[in-house]
Amino acid sequence: MSFLFVSDHLALDFAATVAWRATHPKELLAEPGDFARWAVEAGVVDRLDTVTQDDLDHARALREAIYRLARAATAEEPADPEDVTRIRQAAAHTPVRPALHDLGRVARRGGVPEVLATLATCASDLFGGPDRLLVRRCAGTPCTRLFLDRSRAGTRRWCDKRSCGSRINAAAYRRRSGRSEQA
Ligand SMILES: [Zn+2]
């Protein structure tokens, strides 16, 4: 299965690797290899060869800290100082540094600590700056994905119009037209 990248922010896409958090949480980083695949698909690193269970535990802990702080950014809950510390500590490591080789050719090399540092750096920029005020939760049910609302009018409601948005619109249409909702 491919991962979705629709949050308009790397840290929020990372937080979304647990789906349907409110109803029936699904862990998308079930095995160490899943985290390697996510990091490559996210474009953080070209390849991530060795990921241990310990690495995966660290990655998930950072992800949960990011998720909780993102929720705090939407004023749904207060920011936990432990989450802030975790992100700061992960960001203290050297992140993946892009090495430019030619037009359109860049190498991104690193291991798990570099990848986590990249994600933590990205999260620090988000939560430490004004973009934190643009964090929204998808209006789709049971979707719990957080995203950045970069729309000019500030009216983005769905993580992905083609999935969540169209499903909601179809359900609303059926309700309005008095037809029963079908699966
Ligand atoms: Zn959604």
PDB file of N, CA and C in Angstrom, residues 34 105 129 148:
ATOM      1  N   ASP A  34       8.326  -0.523   7.109  1.00  0.00           N
ATOM      2  CA  ASP A  34       7.302   0.454   6.727  1.00  0.00           C
ATOM      3  C   ASP A  34       7.822   1.877   6.911  1.00  0.00           C
ATOM      4  N   ARG A 105      19.208  16.600 -10.108  1.00  0.00           N
ATOM      5  CA  ARG A 105      19.837  15.430  -9.460  1.00  0.00           C
ATOM      6  C   ARG A 105      20.377  15.816  -8.100  1.00  0.00           C
ATOM      7  N   GLY A 129       6.484  28.593  14.501  1.00  0.00           N
ATOM      8  CA  GLY A 129       6.193  29.766  13.679  1.00  0.00           C
ATOM      9  C   GLY A 129       4.709  29.995  13.458  1.00  0.00           C
ATOM     10  N   LEU A 148      -2.374  21.465   6.631  1.00  0.00           N
ATOM     11  CA  LEU A 148      -2.126  22.897   6.698  1.00  0.00           C
ATOM     12  C   LEU A 148      -3.055  23.584   5.712  1.00  0.00           C
TER      13      LEU A 148
END
